Each structure stands twice: as C-alpha cells, then as structure tokens.
mmCIF file of C-alpha atoms in Angstrom:
data_model
loop_
_atom_site.group_PDB
_atom_site.id
_atom_site.type_symbol
_atom_site.label_atom_id
_atom_site.label_comp_id
_atom_site.label_asym_id
_atom_site.label_seq_id
_atom_site.Cartn_x
_atom_site.Cartn_y
_atom_site.Cartn_z
ATOM 1 C CA MET Z 1 -52.761 38.626 17.334
ATOM 2 C CA SER Z 2 -50.406 41.564 16.502
ATOM 3 C CA TYR Z 3 -50.771 44.957 17.957
ATOM 4 C CA ASN Z 4 -49.993 48.394 16.420
ATOM 5 C CA PHE Z 5 -47.802 49.485 19.255
ATOM 6 C CA ASP Z 6 -46.327 53.037 19.242
ATOM 7 C CA PRO Z 7 -43.398 53.223 17.092
ATOM 8 C CA GLU Z 8 -41.081 54.188 19.909
ATOM 9 C CA ILE Z 9 -42.447 51.508 22.190
ATOM 10 C CA ALA Z 10 -42.376 48.564 19.834
ATOM 11 C CA PRO Z 11 -38.566 48.016 19.756
ATOM 12 C CA LEU Z 12 -38.479 48.005 23.444
ATOM 13 C CA LEU Z 13 -40.557 45.009 24.088
ATOM 14 C CA GLU Z 14 -37.859 42.634 24.344
ATOM 15 C CA PHE Z 15 -36.710 44.604 27.530
ATOM 16 C CA MET Z 16 -40.185 44.553 29.125
ATOM 17 C CA PRO Z 17 -39.778 42.948 32.529
ATOM 18 C CA PRO Z 18 -42.046 39.842 32.928
ATOM 19 C CA VAL Z 19 -44.834 39.715 34.981
ATOM 20 C CA ASP Z 20 -46.232 36.301 36.314
ATOM 21 C CA VAL Z 21 -48.625 36.316 39.609
ATOM 22 C CA ALA Z 22 -49.023 32.475 39.243
ATOM 23 C CA ASP Z 23 -46.380 32.370 42.294
ATOM 24 C CA PRO Z 24 -47.120 35.507 44.278
ATOM 25 C CA ALA Z 25 -43.935 34.759 46.287
ATOM 26 C CA ALA Z 26 -41.507 34.525 43.520
ATOM 27 C CA ALA Z 27 -43.192 37.493 41.834
ATOM 28 C CA ARG Z 28 -42.827 39.573 45.065
ATOM 29 C CA ALA Z 29 -39.228 38.539 45.478
ATOM 30 C CA ALA Z 30 -38.346 39.627 41.919
ATOM 31 C CA PHE Z 31 -40.401 42.838 41.981
ATOM 32 C CA ALA Z 32 -38.643 44.008 45.444
ATOM 33 C CA GLY Z 33 -35.310 43.234 43.795
ATOM 34 C CA ALA Z 34 -36.056 45.515 40.751
ATOM 35 C CA THR Z 35 -37.519 48.089 42.926
ATOM 36 C CA ALA Z 36 -34.634 48.218 45.160
ATOM 37 C CA ALA Z 37 -32.535 48.978 42.191
ATOM 38 C CA LEU Z 38 -34.692 51.821 40.744
ATOM 39 C CA ILE Z 39 -35.054 53.834 44.090
ATOM 40 C CA ALA Z 40 -31.375 53.163 45.365
ATOM 41 C CA ASP Z 41 -30.364 56.528 44.315
ATOM 42 C CA LEU Z 42 -33.550 58.251 44.263
ATOM 43 C CA ASP Z 43 -33.281 62.247 45.002
ATOM 44 C CA THR Z 44 -35.759 62.811 47.914
ATOM 45 C CA SER Z 45 -34.089 66.321 48.394
ATOM 46 C CA GLY Z 46 -36.828 69.016 49.316
ATOM 47 C CA LEU Z 47 -39.132 66.534 50.781
ATOM 48 C CA ASP Z 48 -40.073 65.610 54.403
ATOM 49 C CA ILE Z 49 -41.046 61.862 54.106
ATOM 50 C CA ALA Z 50 -42.273 59.819 57.216
ATOM 51 C CA ASP Z 51 -43.627 56.429 57.814
ATOM 52 C CA HIS Z 52 -46.899 56.034 60.077
ATOM 53 C CA ALA Z 53 -48.863 53.197 61.061
ATOM 54 C CA VAL Z 54 -52.618 53.725 60.737
ATOM 55 C CA PRO Z 55 -55.078 51.784 62.940
ATOM 56 C CA GLY Z 56 -56.765 48.948 60.930
ATOM 57 C CA LEU Z 57 -60.511 48.709 60.610
ATOM 58 C CA ASN Z 58 -62.407 46.477 62.988
ATOM 59 C CA GLY Z 59 -59.454 45.031 64.790
ATOM 60 C CA ALA Z 60 -57.431 44.506 61.617
ATOM 61 C CA PRO Z 61 -53.711 45.034 61.621
ATOM 62 C CA ASP Z 62 -52.054 48.491 61.345
ATOM 63 C CA VAL Z 63 -51.650 49.772 57.905
ATOM 64 C CA PRO Z 64 -48.396 51.275 56.999
ATOM 65 C CA VAL Z 65 -48.367 54.340 55.146
ATOM 66 C CA ARG Z 66 -45.790 56.799 53.858
ATOM 67 C CA VAL Z 67 -46.376 60.476 54.037
ATOM 68 C CA TYR Z 68 -44.471 62.978 51.605
ATOM 69 C CA ARG Z 69 -44.780 66.735 52.202
ATOM 70 C CA PRO Z 70 -42.677 69.463 50.368
ATOM 71 C CA SER Z 71 -40.131 71.024 53.073
ATOM 72 C CA THR Z 72 -40.966 74.408 51.862
ATOM 73 C CA ALA Z 73 -44.740 74.009 52.159
ATOM 74 C CA SER Z 74 -46.246 76.573 54.218
ATOM 75 C CA GLY Z 75 -49.819 76.191 55.555
ATOM 76 C CA PRO Z 76 -52.236 73.485 54.393
ATOM 77 C CA VAL Z 77 -51.805 72.199 50.830
ATOM 78 C CA PRO Z 78 -53.752 69.594 48.938
ATOM 79 C CA GLY Z 79 -53.554 66.004 49.733
ATOM 80 C CA LEU Z 80 -53.659 62.702 47.807
ATOM 81 C CA VAL Z 81 -54.210 59.453 48.945
ATOM 82 C CA TYR Z 82 -52.193 57.098 46.758
ATOM 83 C CA ILE Z 83 -52.826 53.354 46.267
ATOM 84 C CA HIS Z 84 -50.368 51.111 44.298
ATOM 85 C CA GLY Z 85 -51.112 48.704 41.605
ATOM 86 C CA GLY Z 86 -49.803 45.416 41.217
ATOM 87 C CA GLY Z 87 -52.597 43.022 40.621
ATOM 88 C CA PHE Z 88 -53.654 42.918 44.168
ATOM 89 C CA VAL Z 89 -50.702 40.592 44.748
ATOM 90 C CA LEU Z 90 -47.680 42.945 44.182
ATOM 91 C CA GLY Z 91 -46.650 46.402 45.305
ATOM 92 C CA SER Z 92 -45.453 48.344 48.429
ATOM 93 C CA LEU Z 93 -44.461 51.518 49.792
ATOM 94 C CA ASP Z 94 -40.844 51.321 48.191
ATOM 95 C CA SER Z 95 -42.425 50.312 44.614
ATOM 96 C CA GLU Z 96 -44.193 53.674 44.802
ATOM 97 C CA HIS Z 97 -41.418 55.551 46.220
ATOM 98 C CA GLY Z 98 -40.352 57.424 43.144
ATOM 99 C CA ILE Z 99 -43.796 58.145 41.951
ATOM 100 C CA CYS Z 100 -45.018 59.593 45.179
ATOM 101 C CA ALA Z 101 -42.021 61.640 45.687
ATOM 102 C CA ASN Z 102 -42.336 63.055 42.055
ATOM 103 C CA LEU Z 103 -45.988 64.036 42.701
ATOM 104 C CA SER Z 104 -45.231 65.558 46.104
ATOM 105 C CA ARG Z 105 -42.219 67.750 44.711
ATOM 106 C CA ALA Z 106 -44.059 68.648 41.310
ATOM 107 C CA LEU Z 107 -47.400 69.499 42.615
ATOM 108 C CA GLY Z 108 -46.381 70.825 46.244
ATOM 109 C CA ILE Z 109 -48.871 68.554 47.626
ATOM 110 C CA VAL Z 110 -48.906 65.823 50.661
ATOM 111 C CA VAL Z 111 -49.029 62.394 49.235
ATOM 112 C CA VAL Z 112 -50.105 59.442 51.576
ATOM 113 C CA SER Z 113 -48.944 56.159 50.276
ATOM 114 C CA VAL Z 114 -50.734 53.107 51.510
ATOM 115 C CA ASP Z 115 -49.242 49.659 52.075
ATOM 116 C CA TYR Z 116 -52.359 47.592 52.047
ATOM 117 C CA ARG Z 117 -52.279 43.884 52.576
ATOM 118 C CA LEU Z 118 -51.939 41.663 49.570
ATOM 119 C CA SER Z 119 -53.912 38.975 47.868
ATOM 120 C CA PRO Z 120 -54.249 35.733 48.012
ATOM 121 C CA GLU Z 121 -52.972 36.007 51.739
ATOM 122 C CA THR Z 122 -55.701 38.654 52.422
ATOM 123 C CA ALA Z 123 -58.634 38.768 50.210
ATOM 124 C CA TYR Z 124 -61.518 41.301 49.854
ATOM 125 C CA PRO Z 125 -62.597 43.170 51.992
ATOM 126 C CA GLY Z 126 -59.237 43.363 53.698
ATOM 127 C CA PRO Z 127 -57.263 45.359 51.159
ATOM 128 C CA GLN Z 128 -60.295 47.686 50.588
ATOM 129 C CA ASP Z 129 -60.632 48.156 54.269
ATOM 130 C CA ASP Z 130 -56.852 49.081 54.716
ATOM 131 C CA CYS Z 131 -57.172 51.789 51.966
ATOM 132 C CA TYR Z 132 -60.338 53.050 53.606
ATOM 133 C CA ALA Z 133 -58.654 53.175 56.967
ATOM 134 C CA ALA Z 134 -55.784 55.232 55.403
ATOM 135 C CA LEU Z 135 -58.265 57.636 53.666
ATOM 136 C CA THR Z 136 -60.339 58.248 56.973
ATOM 137 C CA TRP Z 137 -56.898 58.663 58.806
ATOM 138 C CA SER Z 138 -55.539 61.076 56.160
ATOM 139 C CA ALA Z 139 -58.815 63.352 56.740
ATOM 140 C CA ALA Z 140 -58.820 62.988 60.358
ATOM 141 C CA LYS Z 141 -55.061 63.981 60.641
ATOM 142 C CA ALA Z 142 -55.289 66.629 58.097
ATOM 143 C CA GLY Z 143 -53.957 69.442 60.414
ATOM 144 C CA GLU Z 144 -51.308 67.427 61.591
ATOM 145 C CA LEU Z 145 -50.283 66.361 57.999
ATOM 146 C CA GLY Z 146 -50.412 69.993 56.725
ATOM 147 C CA ILE Z 147 -53.412 68.992 54.493
ATOM 148 C CA ASP Z 148 -56.232 71.242 53.360
ATOM 149 C CA PRO Z 149 -59.338 69.068 54.140
ATOM 150 C CA GLN Z 150 -61.556 70.733 51.283
ATOM 151 C CA ARG Z 151 -58.640 69.765 48.698
ATOM 152 C CA LEU Z 152 -58.339 66.122 49.481
ATOM 153 C CA GLY Z 153 -58.467 63.590 46.804
ATOM 154 C CA ILE Z 154 -57.677 59.766 46.099
ATOM 155 C CA GLY Z 155 -55.994 58.009 43.366
ATOM 156 C CA GLY Z 156 -54.369 54.862 42.192
ATOM 157 C CA GLN Z 157 -53.035 52.698 39.389
ATOM 158 C CA SER Z 158 -54.409 49.631 38.067
ATOM 159 C CA ALA Z 159 -55.522 47.594 41.323
ATOM 160 C CA GLY Z 160 -54.971 50.819 43.063
ATOM 161 C CA GLY Z 161 -57.445 52.474 40.735
ATOM 162 C CA CYS Z 162 -59.949 49.597 41.637
ATOM 163 C CA LEU Z 163 -59.330 50.491 45.514
ATOM 164 C CA ALA Z 164 -59.582 53.943 44.747
ATOM 165 C CA ALA Z 165 -62.747 53.961 42.992
ATOM 166 C CA ALA Z 166 -64.153 51.817 45.919
ATOM 167 C CA CYS Z 167 -62.991 54.115 48.446
ATOM 168 C CA ALA Z 168 -64.875 57.155 46.794
ATOM 169 C CA LEU Z 169 -67.976 54.972 46.575
ATOM 170 C CA ARG Z 170 -67.714 53.906 50.230
ATOM 171 C CA ALA Z 171 -66.943 57.740 51.336
ATOM 172 C CA ARG Z 172 -70.114 58.798 49.590
ATOM 173 C CA ASP Z 173 -72.232 55.964 51.083
ATOM 174 C CA GLU Z 174 -70.899 55.984 54.622
ATOM 175 C CA GLY Z 175 -70.705 60.047 54.961
ATOM 176 C CA GLY Z 176 -66.809 59.703 54.877
ATOM 177 C CA PRO Z 177 -64.262 62.236 53.826
ATOM 178 C CA ALA Z 178 -65.550 64.592 51.379
ATOM 179 C CA LEU Z 179 -63.232 64.080 48.420
ATOM 180 C CA CYS Z 180 -62.503 66.790 45.893
ATOM 181 C CA PHE Z 181 -61.159 64.382 43.136
ATOM 182 C CA GLN Z 182 -60.375 60.873 42.044
ATOM 183 C CA PHE Z 183 -57.641 59.859 40.002
ATOM 184 C CA LEU Z 184 -58.101 56.354 38.304
ATOM 185 C CA GLY Z 185 -55.068 55.305 36.404
ATOM 186 C CA ILE Z 186 -55.550 51.980 33.896
ATOM 187 C CA PRO Z 187 -57.997 50.807 36.460
ATOM 188 C CA VAL Z 188 -59.185 47.459 37.246
ATOM 189 C CA LEU Z 189 -62.994 47.964 37.679
ATOM 190 C CA ASP Z 190 -65.022 44.892 36.737
ATOM 191 C CA ASP Z 191 -64.781 41.286 37.801
ATOM 192 C CA ARG Z 192 -67.162 40.157 34.958
ATOM 193 C CA MET Z 193 -64.460 40.488 32.591
ATOM 194 C CA ASP Z 194 -66.736 40.366 29.507
ATOM 195 C CA THR Z 195 -65.718 43.656 27.916
ATOM 196 C CA PRO Z 196 -64.532 43.372 24.183
ATOM 197 C CA SER Z 197 -60.877 44.350 25.166
ATOM 198 C CA MET Z 198 -60.918 41.852 27.925
ATOM 199 C CA LEU Z 199 -62.021 39.223 25.495
ATOM 200 C CA GLN Z 200 -59.523 40.199 22.696
ATOM 201 C CA PHE Z 201 -56.563 40.865 24.562
ATOM 202 C CA THR Z 202 -55.311 37.468 25.525
ATOM 203 C CA ASN Z 203 -51.560 37.775 24.780
ATOM 204 C CA THR Z 204 -50.765 41.428 25.510
ATOM 205 C CA PRO Z 205 -47.371 42.346 27.188
ATOM 206 C CA CYS Z 206 -47.311 42.564 30.839
ATOM 207 C CA TRP Z 207 -50.895 42.024 31.431
ATOM 208 C CA ASP Z 208 -53.633 39.981 29.654
ATOM 209 C CA SER Z 209 -57.034 38.519 30.239
ATOM 210 C CA GLY Z 210 -55.760 35.316 31.513
ATOM 211 C CA LYS Z 211 -53.731 37.327 34.337
ATOM 212 C CA ALA Z 212 -56.621 39.383 35.091
ATOM 213 C CA LYS Z 213 -58.687 36.166 36.010
ATOM 214 C CA LEU Z 214 -56.120 34.890 38.345
ATOM 215 C CA SER Z 215 -55.992 38.330 39.889
ATOM 216 C CA TRP Z 216 -59.751 38.409 40.629
ATOM 217 C CA GLN Z 217 -59.534 35.075 41.911
ATOM 218 C CA TYR Z 218 -56.830 35.853 44.321
ATOM 219 C CA TYR Z 219 -58.651 39.175 45.446
ATOM 220 C CA LEU Z 220 -62.140 37.941 45.940
ATOM 221 C CA GLY Z 221 -60.874 34.685 47.756
ATOM 222 C CA ASP Z 222 -62.848 31.839 48.698
ATOM 223 C CA GLY Z 223 -65.999 33.725 49.646
ATOM 224 C CA LEU Z 224 -66.628 35.025 46.183
ATOM 225 C CA ALA Z 225 -66.439 34.289 42.539
ATOM 226 C CA ALA Z 226 -65.539 36.478 39.637
ATOM 227 C CA GLY Z 227 -68.792 37.019 37.476
ATOM 228 C CA ASP Z 228 -71.222 35.831 40.316
ATOM 229 C CA ASP Z 229 -74.168 38.252 41.005
ATOM 230 C CA ASN Z 230 -73.328 38.626 44.658
ATOM 231 C CA VAL Z 231 -69.976 40.377 43.882
ATOM 232 C CA PRO Z 232 -70.057 43.690 45.948
ATOM 233 C CA ALA Z 233 -69.440 47.096 44.325
ATOM 234 C CA TYR Z 234 -66.937 48.003 46.814
ATOM 235 C CA ALA Z 235 -65.016 45.069 45.519
ATOM 236 C CA ALA Z 236 -65.667 45.812 41.764
ATOM 237 C CA PRO Z 237 -66.762 49.464 41.467
ATOM 238 C CA ALA Z 238 -68.207 48.662 37.966
ATOM 239 C CA ARG Z 239 -70.993 46.914 39.891
ATOM 240 C CA ALA Z 240 -72.368 49.987 41.559
ATOM 241 C CA SER Z 241 -75.686 50.723 40.251
ATOM 242 C CA ASP Z 242 -75.712 54.395 41.134
ATOM 243 C CA LEU Z 243 -72.472 56.535 40.461
ATOM 244 C CA ALA Z 244 -74.205 59.917 41.251
ATOM 245 C CA GLY Z 245 -72.503 62.243 43.922
ATOM 246 C CA LEU Z 246 -68.951 60.809 43.358
ATOM 247 C CA PRO Z 247 -66.003 63.165 43.124
ATOM 248 C CA PRO Z 248 -64.747 64.521 39.838
ATOM 249 C CA ALA Z 249 -62.672 61.902 37.896
ATOM 250 C CA TYR Z 250 -59.816 61.608 35.436
ATOM 251 C CA ILE Z 251 -59.542 57.891 33.942
ATOM 252 C CA THR Z 252 -56.612 56.944 31.861
ATOM 253 C CA THR Z 253 -56.609 53.912 29.692
ATOM 254 C CA MET Z 254 -54.198 52.195 27.312
ATOM 255 C CA GLU Z 255 -55.109 51.065 23.721
ATOM 256 C CA PHE Z 256 -53.948 47.513 24.127
ATOM 257 C CA ASP Z 257 -55.002 46.779 27.652
ATOM 258 C CA PRO Z 258 -57.607 44.217 28.519
ATOM 259 C CA LEU Z 259 -58.824 46.727 31.165
ATOM 260 C CA ARG Z 260 -59.247 49.488 28.369
ATOM 261 C CA ASP Z 261 -63.123 49.052 27.930
ATOM 262 C CA GLU Z 262 -64.105 48.810 31.597
ATOM 263 C CA GLY Z 263 -62.389 52.227 32.372
ATOM 264 C CA LEU Z 264 -63.929 53.755 29.299
ATOM 265 C CA GLN Z 265 -67.510 52.642 30.284
ATOM 266 C CA TYR Z 266 -67.003 53.584 33.979
ATOM 267 C CA GLY Z 267 -66.236 56.984 32.843
ATOM 268 C CA MET Z 268 -69.119 57.308 30.581
ATOM 269 C CA ARG Z 269 -71.326 56.000 33.369
ATOM 270 C CA LEU Z 270 -69.952 58.714 35.590
ATOM 271 C CA LEU Z 271 -70.873 61.562 32.910
ATOM 272 C CA ALA Z 272 -74.202 59.857 32.629
ATOM 273 C CA ALA Z 273 -74.774 60.265 36.514
ATOM 274 C CA GLY Z 274 -73.550 63.959 36.250
ATOM 275 C CA VAL Z 275 -70.085 63.560 37.549
ATOM 276 C CA PRO Z 276 -67.385 65.493 35.872
ATOM 277 C CA CYS Z 277 -65.066 63.050 34.181
ATOM 278 C CA GLU Z 278 -62.163 63.187 31.793
ATOM 279 C CA LEU Z 279 -61.258 60.280 29.968
ATOM 280 C CA HIS Z 280 -57.885 59.837 27.918
ATOM 281 C CA ASN Z 281 -56.922 56.690 26.017
ATOM 282 C CA TYR Z 282 -53.321 56.697 24.812
ATOM 283 C CA PRO Z 283 -52.816 55.118 21.390
ATOM 284 C CA GLY Z 284 -50.263 52.508 20.899
ATOM 285 C CA THR Z 285 -49.684 51.669 24.480
ATOM 286 C CA PHE Z 286 -50.532 48.685 26.657
ATOM 287 C CA HIS Z 287 -51.003 48.033 30.296
ATOM 288 C CA GLY Z 288 -47.433 48.837 31.918
ATOM 289 C CA SER Z 289 -45.789 50.347 28.989
ATOM 290 C CA SER Z 290 -45.248 53.436 31.149
ATOM 291 C CA VAL Z 291 -42.267 51.566 32.328
ATOM 292 C CA PHE Z 292 -40.778 53.133 29.199
ATOM 293 C CA ALA Z 293 -41.230 56.597 30.686
ATOM 294 C CA HIS Z 294 -38.678 58.215 28.191
ATOM 295 C CA THR Z 295 -40.987 57.647 25.260
ATOM 296 C CA ALA Z 296 -42.859 60.677 24.030
ATOM 297 C CA ILE Z 297 -46.382 59.063 24.670
ATOM 298 C CA HIS Z 298 -45.683 58.486 28.184
ATOM 299 C CA GLN Z 299 -44.030 61.732 28.783
ATOM 300 C CA ARG Z 300 -47.131 63.016 27.630
ATOM 301 C CA GLU Z 301 -49.004 60.796 29.829
ATOM 302 C CA LEU Z 302 -47.256 62.145 32.925
ATOM 303 C CA ALA Z 303 -47.693 65.681 31.732
ATOM 304 C CA ASP Z 304 -51.415 65.160 31.651
ATOM 305 C CA THR Z 305 -51.343 63.543 34.834
ATOM 306 C CA LEU Z 306 -49.653 66.468 36.269
ATOM 307 C CA ALA Z 307 -51.888 68.967 34.883
ATOM 308 C CA VAL Z 308 -55.019 67.072 35.737
ATOM 309 C CA LEU Z 309 -54.122 66.682 39.292
ATOM 310 C CA ARG Z 310 -53.153 70.173 39.571
ATOM 311 C CA ARG Z 311 -56.595 71.362 38.501
ATOM 312 C CA GLY Z 312 -58.606 68.533 40.346
ATOM 313 C CA LEU Z 313 -56.792 68.974 43.553
ATOM 314 C CA GLY Z 314 -56.983 72.901 43.290
ATOM 315 C CA VAL Z 315 -53.087 73.397 43.541
ATOM 316 C CA ASP Z 316 -53.280 76.640 42.569
ATOM 317 C CA SER Z 317 -56.342 77.814 44.681
ATOM 318 C CA ALA Z 318 -55.925 79.462 48.046
ATOM 319 C CA GLY Z 319 -56.632 77.237 50.982
#
C-alpha cells in the first residue's frame, strides 16, 4: 500500500538505513559501524560521564550502564533510567550516547543508560531483569549519583519502551522504586500483534509487521510463543489486567507504524485506570523516521519530548 508520508520526509526515504534483523550478528555489525560514525565527534562538554557495572539479578552477569550528569549540577537533580530500542536485537550504550548526552545537558538531569543483554541469545526474562536491576541500582545509589529519589523516572524507545513499561509494572507490584514518570516512545507492548495498524502495515519503512513477529520470536525464546495465553505482562505490558497505580506516562506513536495502535490503546487504558497519560501521534511519520531529525515534524517531536520530561521529572521543582 502507499502511505501519505510527511512531505519533508517522503523525499528522504531512499536514504533510510535498512534494518534487517533476520541475521542478528550482521545487523549488529552494520549498526555498530553506523553508530561509531555518528558519535565520533560527539560534543560531551559540560557532562561528567562514567561507566558502571550493576550486579545482575539472581546471579546473572553484571549489567553495564553509562551515567551522564551535568558538570555544573549542584545537589540532587532528577534522574532518568533510559532503555534503548532495537527490536530486542540491536542497540548498545554507544547507540544511545548522543541521545543520553543531549537529554542530560538539555534538562540538567542524571541519565542512566542501560546495556541489557540482547535477544535471541538472551530471551525473556533476561533483558527485563537487566533493566530492572539497573532501575533498582539507580534508586539505591541515588545519593552517590546525585539523583533526587523523589524525581526518578524511566523511559525508553521502541523495544526499550516495552522494557520501561514492564519495569514500571514490576516496581509497582514488588514495592520497588517509586517512579515519578514513565516515557514510552513508539513502544512495543503487545505480543498478540492483532491491532489494525499491525495487520495493515506490512511494508512500511524500517519496521513492519513481519519484523515485529521475528522480534517477538527472538525475545520470547523457546519457552513462550507470541499470542499464547501464558505470555506474562512483564514480557508484554499490554497483557497487564490492572494498570492502576502506575506512574504518569507520556506515549508517542507514529502514524504509519505497526506499533501505533498498541501504544494508543495502552495510553487509553492508563487513563481509564486513573493514571495521568499524555498521548501524541505524529502524522506522516513511521517507526524510525526520527532518523531524519532535521525535519520539522521531528524537531517538534524532540521539543515535545524535552518539554514533557521537564514537567514529568519535575526539572524546575526544588529537590
């Protein structure tokens, strides 16, 4: 089918980097090469950046995290645990380096970027456990990291949005860190893959329903199958029967994204459960079109994200 893409984005489609997760090793190699070129000259001035090893849960390997803090920050500031996307297959600390540096500098917050284990080598619950370990570590080390524990949020993009939403559910259920906010950017949420947008968008750029199916297969591994009744909510947050008591949320979706409707539906369910939630669907866009960051629609998306995080994390509030 044809798509009414934003007129500024449409001419750029021929420059869209291909995404193929059928061969994870090859995809990672290509992604790492592109990432290295993008961050080679990244300006990190004004930031204190340090890598740490977080103890894994239940004897799992340590979880690498990278902590960003403005050099001029005095006293505790808001914190954001940030989880990268990549279909559960791609992504690293380096791939998020620019995003996290920008968020830390622009908002004056501490950002903890999480390098969770990737699928298919590590299936659920390993990646989710890694992210939850990083969240609980960030809360426990808030004093050392300069984070105000009352202003700690979690966020992620795409598969990272799935992992972030699951961490929020888990923190609520297990009496974990009291999160003030959750940012779910173009999130993966529902393994059942039966929404209208998922069924319709079979040939969209960057990400389509076929890649989504393969991604879930990798993430759920041999012990679970997408669509089966026994898939837990910590794997697919849309499965959660009760969303009450979760932190306020901001959810973004892209018009021509197979993930669009599961994000919108999750937001509506949060609202029905009494959870404050702002939903923003960007017209004429697709999953991954933010790579064209200079376009007006994605400049607006970035401005919206910064404004929402500023409010949700209480950036302008006293500690």
